[in-house]
Short mmCIF file of C-alpha atoms (C1' of nucleotides) in Angstrom, two decimals:
data_model
loop_
_atom_site.label_atom_id
_atom_site.label_comp_id
_atom_site.label_asym_id
_atom_site.label_seq_id
_atom_site.Cartn_x
_atom_site.Cartn_y
_atom_site.Cartn_z
CA UNK A 205 -12.00 -15.55 0.37
CA UNK A 206 -15.58 -16.13 1.50
CA UNK A 207 -16.79 -19.69 1.87
CA UNK A 208 -20.30 -21.07 1.86
CA UNK A 209 -21.83 -24.48 2.31
CA UNK A 210 -25.06 -25.55 0.67
CA UNK A 211 -26.85 -28.37 2.47
CA UNK A 212 -29.50 -30.07 0.39
CA UNK A 213 -31.63 -33.00 1.54
CA UNK A 214 -31.73 -36.10 -0.64
CA UNK A 215 -35.19 -36.76 -2.17
CA UNK A 216 -36.56 -34.70 0.70
CA UNK A 217 -40.28 -35.47 0.62
CA UNK A 218 -39.71 -39.16 0.06
CA UNK A 219 -37.11 -39.21 2.83
CA UNK A 220 -39.58 -37.58 5.24
CA UNK A 221 -42.13 -40.27 4.46
CA UNK A 222 -39.59 -43.02 5.02
CA UNK A 223 -38.68 -41.76 8.48
CA UNK A 224 -42.15 -42.79 9.64
CA UNK A 225 -42.69 -45.57 7.12
CA UNK A 226 -39.54 -47.67 7.20
CA UNK A 227 -41.40 -50.26 5.12
CA UNK A 228 -40.90 -47.87 2.18
CA UNK A 229 -37.12 -48.19 2.40
CA UNK A 230 -35.67 -49.82 -0.71
CA UNK A 231 -38.90 -49.41 -2.67
CA UNK A 232 -39.83 -47.06 -5.48
CA UNK A 233 -41.68 -44.17 -3.82
CA UNK A 234 -42.97 -40.96 -5.32
CA UNK A 235 -44.75 -38.03 -3.71
CA UNK A 236 -47.48 -36.39 -5.78
CA UNK A 237 -48.37 -32.74 -6.20
CA UNK A 238 -51.62 -31.27 -4.91
CA UNK A 239 -54.67 -33.06 -6.22
CA UNK A 240 -52.45 -36.10 -6.82
CA UNK A 241 -51.63 -34.44 -10.12
CA UNK A 242 -48.05 -35.36 -10.91
CA UNK A 243 -44.79 -36.62 -9.43
CA UNK A 244 -42.83 -33.97 -7.54
CA UNK A 245 -40.41 -36.12 -5.54
CA UNK A 246 -38.94 -39.51 -6.37
CA UNK A 247 -36.85 -42.05 -4.54
CA UNK A 248 -33.79 -43.37 -6.35
CA UNK A 249 -35.69 -46.58 -7.10
CA UNK A 250 -38.49 -44.57 -8.72
CA UNK A 251 -35.97 -42.62 -10.80
CA UNK A 252 -34.47 -45.94 -11.86
CA UNK A 253 -37.93 -47.03 -13.03
CA UNK A 254 -37.90 -44.05 -15.36
CA UNK A 255 -40.35 -41.83 -13.46
CA UNK A 256 -39.68 -38.22 -14.41
CA UNK A 257 -40.28 -35.06 -12.42
CA UNK A 258 -43.75 -33.83 -13.34
CA UNK A 259 -45.03 -37.08 -14.82
CA UNK A 260 -48.85 -37.05 -14.57
CA UNK A 261 -49.96 -39.64 -12.05
CA UNK A 262 -52.91 -40.92 -14.04
CA UNK A 263 -50.61 -41.75 -16.93
CA UNK A 264 -47.95 -43.63 -15.03
CA UNK A 265 -50.04 -45.09 -12.21
CA UNK A 266 -50.86 -48.52 -13.54
CA UNK A 267 -47.48 -49.48 -14.93
CA UNK A 268 -45.73 -47.94 -11.94
CA UNK A 269 -47.78 -49.88 -9.43
CA UNK A 270 -47.32 -53.10 -11.36
CA UNK A 271 -43.59 -52.53 -11.00
CA UNK A 272 -44.07 -52.33 -7.22
CA UNK A 273 -43.99 -48.54 -6.93
CA UNK A 274 -45.79 -46.58 -4.21
CA UNK A 275 -47.44 -43.19 -4.79
CA UNK A 276 -48.22 -40.87 -1.89
CA UNK A 277 -50.22 -37.64 -1.71
CA UNK A 278 -48.12 -34.75 -0.45
CA UNK A 279 -48.08 -34.17 3.30
CA UNK A 280 -46.83 -30.61 3.68
CA UNK A 281 -47.55 -30.47 7.40
CA UNK A 282 -45.00 -33.25 7.82
CA UNK A 283 -42.37 -31.85 5.44
CA UNK A 284 -42.61 -28.35 6.90
CA UNK A 285 -42.14 -29.63 10.41
CA UNK A 286 -39.19 -31.86 9.45
CA UNK A 287 -37.64 -28.89 7.70
CA UNK A 288 -37.90 -26.78 10.86
CA UNK A 289 -36.20 -29.54 12.85
CA UNK A 290 -33.34 -29.68 10.37
CA UNK A 291 -33.00 -25.92 10.72
CA UNK A 292 -32.60 -26.36 14.48
CA UNK A 293 -29.83 -28.91 13.96
CA UNK A 294 -27.93 -26.69 11.51
CA UNK A 295 -28.24 -23.72 13.85
CA UNK A 296 -26.00 -25.59 16.29
CA UNK A 297 -23.17 -25.44 13.77
CA UNK A 298 -23.34 -21.82 12.66
CA UNK A 299 -25.33 -18.69 13.43
CA UNK A 300 -25.08 -17.49 9.83
CA UNK A 301 -27.67 -19.53 7.98
CA UNK A 302 -30.00 -18.73 5.14
CA UNK A 303 -32.92 -21.11 4.86
CA UNK A 304 -33.20 -21.12 1.10
CA UNK A 305 -36.04 -23.56 0.61
CA UNK A 306 -37.88 -26.29 2.45
CA UNK A 307 -34.91 -28.65 1.97
CA UNK A 308 -31.88 -26.42 1.37
CA UNK A 309 -29.82 -24.06 3.48
CA UNK A 310 -26.76 -21.93 2.86
CA UNK A 311 -24.35 -21.77 5.78
CA UNK A 312 -21.52 -19.27 6.00
CA UNK A 313 -18.16 -20.92 6.67
CA UNK A 314 -16.25 -17.67 6.71
CA UNK A 315 -15.40 -18.01 10.39
CA UNK A 316 -14.26 -21.62 9.95
CA UNK A 317 -10.55 -22.21 9.30
CA UNK A 318 -10.11 -23.57 5.75
CA UNK A 319 -8.64 -26.87 6.92
CA UNK A 320 -11.68 -27.56 9.13
CA UNK A 321 -14.41 -26.81 6.62
CA UNK A 322 -14.64 -30.23 5.06
CA UNK A 323 -14.87 -31.96 8.42
CA UNK A 324 -17.51 -29.49 9.62
CA UNK A 325 -19.59 -30.16 6.51
CA UNK A 326 -19.33 -33.90 7.15
CA UNK A 327 -20.36 -33.41 10.77
CA UNK A 328 -23.43 -31.42 9.72
CA UNK A 329 -24.48 -34.15 7.32
CA UNK A 330 -24.00 -36.97 9.83
CA UNK A 331 -25.79 -35.08 12.58
CA UNK A 332 -28.83 -34.38 10.39
CA UNK A 333 -28.84 -38.02 9.35
CA UNK A 334 -28.56 -39.27 12.94
CA UNK A 335 -30.93 -36.86 14.67
CA UNK A 336 -33.57 -36.34 11.98
CA UNK A 337 -33.18 -39.52 9.95
CA UNK A 338 -32.66 -37.84 6.59
CA UNK A 339 -29.53 -37.98 4.48
CA UNK A 340 -28.20 -34.94 2.69
CA UNK A 341 -25.31 -33.68 0.59
CA UNK A 342 -23.12 -30.67 1.24
CA UNK A 343 -21.32 -28.51 -1.30
CA UNK A 344 -18.68 -25.95 -0.39
CA UNK A 345 -17.70 -23.01 -2.58
CA UNK A 346 -16.76 -19.33 -2.50
CA UNK A 347 -20.09 -18.15 -3.96
CA UNK A 348 -23.66 -19.38 -3.77
CA UNK A 349 -23.59 -20.56 -7.37
CA UNK A 350 -20.38 -22.49 -6.76
CA UNK A 351 -21.73 -23.96 -3.53
CA UNK A 352 -24.75 -25.17 -5.52
CA UNK A 353 -22.41 -26.57 -8.13
CA UNK A 354 -20.39 -28.29 -5.42
CA UNK A 355 -23.59 -29.78 -4.07
CA UNK A 356 -24.40 -31.17 -7.50
CA UNK A 357 -20.87 -32.57 -7.63
CA UNK A 358 -21.45 -34.30 -4.29
CA UNK A 359 -24.87 -35.66 -5.28
CA UNK A 360 -23.58 -37.11 -8.54
CA UNK A 361 -20.24 -38.14 -7.02
CA UNK A 362 -18.38 -36.45 -9.85
CA UNK A 363 -15.16 -36.19 -7.90
CA UNK A 364 -13.72 -38.58 -5.36
CA UNK A 365 -16.24 -37.55 -2.74
CA UNK A 366 -19.08 -39.09 -0.85
CA UNK A 367 -21.83 -36.71 0.09
CA UNK A 368 -19.56 -33.71 0.61
CA UNK A 369 -17.74 -31.79 -2.12
CA UNK A 370 -15.36 -28.89 -1.57
CA UNK A 371 -14.85 -26.68 -4.62
CA UNK A 372 -12.91 -23.90 -2.94
CA UNK A 373 -9.87 -25.07 -4.86
CA UNK A 374 -9.76 -23.73 -8.40
CA UNK A 375 -8.23 -26.81 -9.95
CA UNK A 376 -10.89 -29.13 -8.50
CA UNK A 377 -13.49 -26.64 -9.61
CA UNK A 378 -12.26 -26.81 -13.17
CA UNK A 379 -12.39 -30.61 -13.14
CA UNK A 380 -16.00 -30.64 -11.95
CA UNK A 381 -17.10 -27.88 -14.30
CA UNK A 382 -15.70 -29.68 -17.31
CA UNK A 383 -18.31 -32.42 -16.89
CA UNK A 384 -21.32 -30.48 -15.59
CA UNK A 385 -23.87 -29.55 -18.29
CA UNK A 386 -24.73 -25.80 -18.39
CA UNK A 387 -28.35 -26.63 -17.71
CA UNK A 388 -27.41 -27.87 -14.24
CA UNK A 389 -26.07 -24.48 -13.19
CA UNK A 390 -28.25 -22.60 -10.71
CA UNK A 391 -30.25 -20.05 -12.69
CA UNK A 392 -29.78 -21.65 -16.11
CA UNK A 393 -33.10 -23.21 -17.04
CA UNK A 394 -34.29 -24.93 -20.17
CA UNK A 395 -34.66 -21.81 -22.29
CA UNK A 396 -31.19 -20.48 -21.45
CA UNK A 397 -29.59 -23.90 -21.85
CA UNK A 398 -31.03 -24.20 -25.36
CA UNK A 399 -29.66 -20.79 -26.31
CA UNK A 400 -26.24 -21.64 -24.91
CA UNK A 401 -26.13 -25.04 -26.58
CA UNK A 402 -26.82 -23.31 -29.90
CA UNK A 403 -23.67 -21.28 -29.29
CA UNK A 404 -21.71 -24.46 -28.66
CA UNK A 405 -21.68 -23.99 -24.90
CA UNK A 406 -22.27 -27.39 -23.36
CA UNK A 407 -20.62 -27.42 -19.93
CA UNK A 408 -20.12 -25.05 -17.03
CA UNK A 409 -16.48 -24.78 -18.06
CA UNK A 410 -17.56 -23.70 -21.55
CA UNK A 411 -19.79 -21.00 -20.10
CA UNK A 412 -16.97 -19.63 -17.99
CA UNK A 413 -14.93 -19.12 -21.14
CA UNK A 414 -17.60 -17.15 -23.03
CA UNK A 415 -17.10 -13.42 -23.38
CA UNK A 416 -19.16 -11.66 -20.70
CA UNK A 417 -20.64 -9.15 -23.11
CA UNK A 418 -21.94 -11.99 -25.25
CA UNK A 419 -23.44 -13.64 -22.17
CA UNK A 420 -25.13 -10.38 -21.32
CA UNK A 421 -26.54 -10.12 -24.82
CA UNK A 422 -27.95 -13.61 -24.75
CA UNK A 423 -28.97 -14.00 -21.11
CA UNK A 424 -29.17 -10.38 -19.87
CA UNK A 425 -27.66 -9.31 -16.58
CA UNK A 426 -28.98 -12.47 -14.97
CA UNK A 427 -26.62 -14.58 -17.04
CA UNK A 428 -23.77 -12.18 -16.53
CA UNK A 429 -24.19 -12.50 -12.79
CA UNK A 430 -24.14 -16.29 -13.01
CA UNK A 431 -20.86 -16.25 -14.92
CA UNK A 432 -19.31 -13.88 -12.39
CA UNK A 433 -20.39 -16.19 -9.58
CA UNK A 434 -18.92 -19.16 -11.43
CA UNK A 435 -15.65 -17.24 -11.61
CA UNK A 436 -15.70 -16.83 -7.85
CA UNK A 437 -16.96 -13.23 -7.74
CA UNK A 438 -19.83 -13.13 -5.28
CA UNK A 439 -22.96 -11.36 -6.60
CA UNK A 440 -25.64 -12.99 -4.47
CA UNK A 441 -25.39 -12.26 -0.76
CA UNK A 442 -26.38 -14.52 2.06
CA UNK A 443 -29.84 -13.51 3.35
CA UNK A 444 -29.72 -14.20 7.07
CA UNK A 445 -33.04 -12.50 7.65
CA UNK A 446 -35.67 -13.53 5.12
CA UNK A 447 -36.82 -10.35 3.34
CA UNK A 448 -40.54 -9.65 3.75
CA UNK A 449 -42.64 -11.20 1.03
CA UNK A 450 -43.89 -8.96 -1.75
CA UNK A 451 -46.85 -11.04 -2.75
CA UNK A 452 -48.87 -13.96 -1.53
CA UNK A 453 -51.02 -16.34 -3.53
CA UNK A 454 -53.53 -19.09 -2.90
CA UNK A 455 -54.25 -20.89 -6.13
CA UNK A 456 -55.51 -24.41 -6.53
CA UNK A 457 -56.92 -26.86 -9.02
CA UNK A 458 -60.31 -28.21 -8.08
CA UNK A 459 -60.91 -31.84 -7.23
CA UNK A 460 -63.54 -31.73 -9.99
CA UNK A 461 -64.48 -29.00 -12.43
CA UNK A 462 -66.74 -26.18 -11.26
CA UNK A 463 -69.67 -25.18 -13.44
CA UNK A 464 -71.80 -23.24 -10.96
CA UNK A 465 -71.13 -19.74 -9.68
CA UNK A 466 -72.25 -20.74 -6.17
CA UNK A 467 -69.37 -23.21 -6.04
CA UNK A 468 -66.87 -20.79 -7.55
CA UNK A 469 -67.98 -18.22 -5.00
CA UNK A 470 -67.27 -20.68 -2.22
CA UNK A 471 -63.86 -21.60 -3.58
CA UNK A 472 -62.80 -17.99 -4.06
CA UNK A 473 -63.96 -17.10 -0.55
CA UNK A 474 -62.05 -20.06 0.82
CA UNK A 475 -58.86 -19.07 -1.03
CA UNK A 476 -59.22 -15.45 0.06
CA UNK A 477 -59.61 -16.59 3.67
CA UNK A 478 -56.46 -18.72 3.42
CA UNK A 479 -54.61 -15.77 1.94
CA UNK A 480 -55.75 -13.65 4.89
CA UNK A 481 -54.37 -16.20 7.35
CA UNK A 482 -51.04 -16.16 5.55
CA UNK A 483 -50.92 -12.37 5.59
CA UNK A 484 -51.60 -12.14 9.30
CA UNK A 485 -49.00 -14.78 10.09
CA UNK A 486 -46.41 -12.49 8.49
CA UNK A 487 -47.93 -9.31 9.87
CA UNK A 488 -48.49 -7.99 6.38
CA UNK A 489 -51.44 -6.23 4.75
CA UNK A 490 -52.40 -6.43 1.07
CA UNK A 491 -53.01 -3.41 -1.15
CA UNK A 492 -53.87 -5.15 -4.40
CA UNK A 493 -55.81 -8.28 -5.27
CA UNK A 494 -55.96 -10.33 -8.41
CA UNK A 495 -58.44 -13.14 -9.01
CA UNK A 496 -58.09 -15.57 -11.89
CA UNK A 497 -59.85 -18.65 -13.13
CA UNK A 498 -59.39 -20.95 -16.08
CA UNK A 499 -60.63 -24.15 -17.64
CA UNK A 500 -58.58 -27.31 -18.10
CA UNK A 501 -55.87 -26.66 -20.69
CA UNK A 502 -55.23 -30.31 -21.43
CA UNK A 503 -58.47 -32.16 -21.87
CA UNK A 504 -60.09 -30.39 -24.82
CA UNK A 505 -62.72 -28.51 -22.77
CA UNK A 506 -63.67 -25.18 -24.40
CA UNK A 507 -60.89 -22.88 -23.20
CA UNK A 508 -61.44 -19.76 -21.14
CA UNK A 509 -58.95 -17.94 -18.96
CA UNK A 510 -59.27 -14.56 -17.37
CA UNK A 511 -58.08 -12.42 -14.49
CA UNK A 512 -59.24 -9.27 -12.77
CA UNK A 513 -57.20 -6.96 -10.57
CA UNK A 514 -58.17 -4.16 -8.20
CA UNK A 515 -56.67 -2.00 -5.52
CA UNK A 516 -58.28 -2.36 -2.10
CA UNK A 517 -59.64 0.88 -0.58
CA UNK A 518 -57.03 0.46 2.12
CA UNK A 519 -54.38 -2.20 2.64
CA UNK A 520 -56.07 -4.90 4.69
CA UNK A 521 -55.57 -8.14 6.58
CA UNK A 522 -59.28 -8.60 7.24
CA UNK A 523 -60.70 -11.81 5.83
CA UNK A 524 -64.08 -10.12 5.34
CA UNK A 525 -62.58 -7.43 3.10
CA UNK A 526 -60.58 -10.02 1.18
CA UNK A 527 -63.58 -12.26 0.57
CA UNK A 528 -65.77 -9.35 -0.49
CA UNK A 529 -63.18 -8.16 -3.01
CA UNK A 530 -62.49 -11.68 -4.29
CA UNK A 531 -66.18 -12.16 -5.04
CA UNK A 532 -66.47 -8.80 -6.81
CA UNK A 533 -63.48 -9.63 -9.00
CA UNK A 534 -64.57 -13.20 -9.55
CA UNK A 535 -68.05 -12.09 -10.62
CA UNK A 536 -66.44 -9.82 -13.18
CA UNK A 537 -64.66 -12.62 -15.01
CA UNK A 538 -67.12 -15.48 -14.38
CA UNK A 539 -68.68 -16.91 -17.53
CA UNK A 540 -71.43 -19.52 -17.26
CA UNK A 541 -71.19 -22.56 -19.49
CA UNK A 542 -67.51 -23.32 -18.90
CA UNK A 543 -65.99 -26.07 -16.82
CA UNK A 544 -63.48 -24.35 -14.52
CA UNK A 545 -60.50 -26.41 -13.40
CA UNK A 546 -58.55 -23.91 -11.37
CA UNK A 547 -58.83 -20.52 -9.71
CA UNK A 548 -56.72 -18.36 -7.47
CA UNK A 549 -56.49 -15.27 -5.30
CA UNK A 550 -53.24 -13.33 -5.49
CA UNK A 551 -52.36 -10.52 -3.11
CA UNK A 552 -49.80 -7.92 -4.05
CA UNK A 553 -48.03 -4.84 -2.77
CA UNK A 554 -47.90 -6.23 0.73
CA UNK A 555 -47.04 -3.67 3.39
CA UNK A 556 -46.28 -3.82 7.08
CA UNK A 557 -49.68 -4.35 8.73
CA UNK A 558 -48.83 -1.95 11.53
CA UNK A 559 -47.99 0.90 9.15
CA UNK A 560 -50.93 1.01 6.77
CA UNK A 561 -51.64 4.21 4.89
CA UNK A 562 -55.19 5.04 5.93
CA UNK A 563 -58.08 6.05 3.73
CA UNK A 564 -60.97 8.40 4.44
CA UNK A 565 -63.26 5.86 2.81
CA UNK A 566 -62.81 3.26 5.51
CA UNK A 567 -64.93 3.39 8.64
CA UNK A 568 -62.49 3.99 11.52
CA UNK A 569 -64.70 2.15 13.99
CA UNK A 570 -64.72 -1.03 11.93
CA UNK A 571 -61.03 -0.67 11.33
CA UNK A 572 -60.35 -0.60 15.05
CA UNK A 573 -62.28 -3.81 15.62
CA UNK A 574 -60.84 -5.72 12.69
CA UNK A 575 -57.45 -6.70 14.07
CA UNK A 576 -58.75 -8.01 17.42
CA UNK A 577 -61.46 -10.01 15.67
CA UNK A 578 -59.03 -11.61 13.24
CA UNK A 579 -56.63 -12.32 16.11
CA UNK A 580 -59.35 -14.20 18.00
CA UNK A 581 -60.26 -16.26 14.93
CA UNK A 582 -56.62 -17.12 14.26
CA UNK A 583 -56.02 -17.99 17.88
CA UNK A 584 -58.97 -20.37 18.03
CA UNK A 585 -57.90 -22.04 14.80
CA UNK A 586 -54.33 -22.40 16.03
CA UNK A 587 -55.41 -24.02 19.25
CA UNK A 588 -58.33 -26.13 18.08
CA UNK A 589 -57.13 -26.97 14.58
CA UNK A 590 -57.36 -25.25 11.22
CA UNK A 591 -60.90 -24.65 10.04
CA UNK A 592 -62.51 -24.71 13.49
CA UNK A 593 -63.87 -21.21 12.95
CA UNK A 594 -64.55 -20.09 9.38
CA UNK A 595 -66.71 -17.61 7.54
CA UNK A 596 -69.85 -19.16 6.09
CA UNK A 597 -68.96 -17.88 2.62
CA UNK A 598 -66.10 -20.37 2.46
CA UNK A 599 -68.56 -23.24 2.31
CA UNK A 600 -69.36 -26.32 4.34
CA UNK A 601 -69.12 -29.35 2.04
CA UNK A 602 -66.52 -27.97 -0.39
CA UNK A 603 -67.14 -30.62 -3.00
CA UNK A 604 -64.59 -28.89 -5.23
CA UNK A 605 -61.70 -29.49 -2.83
CA UNK A 606 -58.64 -31.33 -4.00
CA UNK A 607 -58.01 -35.01 -3.71
CA UNK A 608 -55.35 -36.30 -1.37
CA UNK A 609 -56.42 -39.86 -0.88
CA UNK A 610 -52.96 -41.27 -0.34
CA UNK A 611 -51.68 -38.91 2.30
CA UNK A 612 -49.78 -40.35 5.24
CA UNK A 613 -50.43 -39.18 8.80
CA UNK A 614 -49.32 -35.79 10.07
CA UNK A 615 -47.07 -37.64 12.51
CA UNK A 616 -45.33 -34.65 14.04
CA UNK A 617 -48.03 -31.98 14.16
CA UNK A 618 -51.28 -33.71 15.19
CA UNK A 619 -51.78 -35.49 18.47
CA UNK A 620 -54.36 -37.79 16.93
CA UNK A 621 -52.02 -38.81 14.12
CA UNK A 622 -48.92 -39.73 16.09
CA UNK A 623 -47.02 -42.81 15.01
CA UNK A 624 -48.07 -45.91 16.97
CA UNK A 625 -45.67 -48.50 18.27
CA UNK A 626 -47.08 -51.99 18.37
"C1'" DT B 135 -62.22 -39.11 -14.52
"C1'" DC B 136 -57.18 -37.80 -13.62
"C1'" DT B 137 -51.51 -32.85 -15.90
"C1'" DG B 138 -49.07 -28.61 -8.71
"C1'" DG B 139 -48.32 -24.39 -6.05
"C1'" DG B 140 -45.92 -20.37 -4.59
"C1'" DG B 141 -42.40 -17.39 -5.05
"C1'" DT B 142 -38.59 -13.86 -7.37
"C1'" DC B 143 -36.47 -11.03 -10.83
"C1'" DC B 144 -35.93 -8.91 -15.41
"C1'" DT B 145 -37.30 -6.87 -19.85
"C1'" DA B 146 -39.95 -4.83 -23.48
"C1'" DG B 147 -43.29 -1.86 -24.72
"C1'" DG B 148 -46.95 1.39 -24.06
"C1'" DA B 149 -48.65 5.58 -21.84
"C1'" DC B 150 -47.57 9.69 -20.28
"C1'" DC B 151 -44.95 13.94 -19.14
"C1'" DC B 152 -42.27 18.12 -20.21
"C1'" DT C 166 -39.83 20.32 -47.25
"C1'" DC C 167 -41.19 19.35 -42.84
"C1'" DT C 168 -43.21 14.83 -38.15
"C1'" DG C 169 -38.09 15.57 -31.28
"C1'" DG C 170 -35.96 13.78 -27.41
"C1'" DG C 171 -35.57 12.14 -23.06
"C1'" DG C 172 -37.33 10.71 -19.00
"C1'" DT C 173 -40.54 7.87 -15.66
"C1'" DC C 174 -43.92 4.59 -14.49
"C1'" DC C 175 -46.71 0.64 -15.11
"C1'" DT C 176 -47.91 -3.91 -16.80
"C1'" DA C 177 -47.68 -8.29 -18.99
"C1'" DG C 178 -45.05 -11.94 -19.88
"C1'" DG C 179 -40.98 -14.77 -19.69
"C1'" DA C 180 -37.64 -17.29 -17.14
"C1'" DC C 181 -36.19 -19.32 -13.27
"C1'" DC C 182 -36.26 -21.52 -8.58
"C1'" DC C 183 -37.88 -25.30 -5.26
#
DNA sequence: TCTGGGGTCCTAGGACCC
DNA sequence: TCTGGGGTCCTAGGACCC
């Protein structure tokens, strides 16, 4: 029987911050989304104060601070780098790893003798804790869904475990599933949980007992697959090699609303340029672009929301093409008189950049010069820092940019922001 | 004043074809 | 009196994940 471990960092973003800010240990700490919008990571102390995932910062700020809580802007440079380091540690334990998200990895334990799996999982957790400074939980199960469930079991200490839970054994599995709400199962979100509850299905164990055809009726094949996985039948393979991305988006709320086309133009150009950088990093070219913009949905501003999509003459990675198209599409949906809160550039139908289907409409001479030019720009920005060389269309002042006033230093990726020892 | 961003997958329904 | 059937492709929207 196959065996998988799921390693999941505890309160990952907060834990990253605490590695470099030990003064935050023992205190309520939350990390905020872009623009300091809402809480996206919470320390245990913050959870105990009643802070919920997604709570808007401006609503909780005052009371939270009075209670001694700390709010931090998100520092993705730091979290991304810590995540890569954790990946290096895990790679020492097994070659068969799927990096599932910034703070979670699946590790195949198939080659590990059953009696050694638990100890190996413990060793992984202690090593990550000791070398990186971040604690984590490990769940072991025969399928991905059960490994996730085991991880939940470990996090909530539902069985007699401490940070590691092994659910390979069917009897232990049944005991855990009897107390785990359906909504905690991987792939069962709010909508599905509500439907299941209406059918009297409250726990994972309940779901396992439901007739599969009924599950398929209510939750489509997605639900059917989840039940199979819960029963120990593997339906979701380990992805050792991340599959190439199909789309790529740069979307962002503005630091303050945009009312002028000149500013929207700048923002769209900036987003398109960022999208281009992402594409080139993955050696992909985009065939289709969508641009959208909308007003604030919450504050009573007159609502307007629109999107425009077009196919590029030829799949491209060239920032100039992307900006030009973004502005054409943006112009099409721009309406004066509204206060825009957010916009985005979405690229679709990504293809391998070295195998682009060519078009007669594109000047071959320009095409030949595009890749070297972009490579030079990227290289300069990599060496001298992001934003060293930009296209003028992306703006200079960027008054619309997001707020991140409470961001900690990029300790591990910027020489000028290294931690200081006094 | 202030409510995130970036992905994936699935389905239903319309348009179109023969 | 009588108004087909079966297939594909595309898109928008929903649901979910972290």
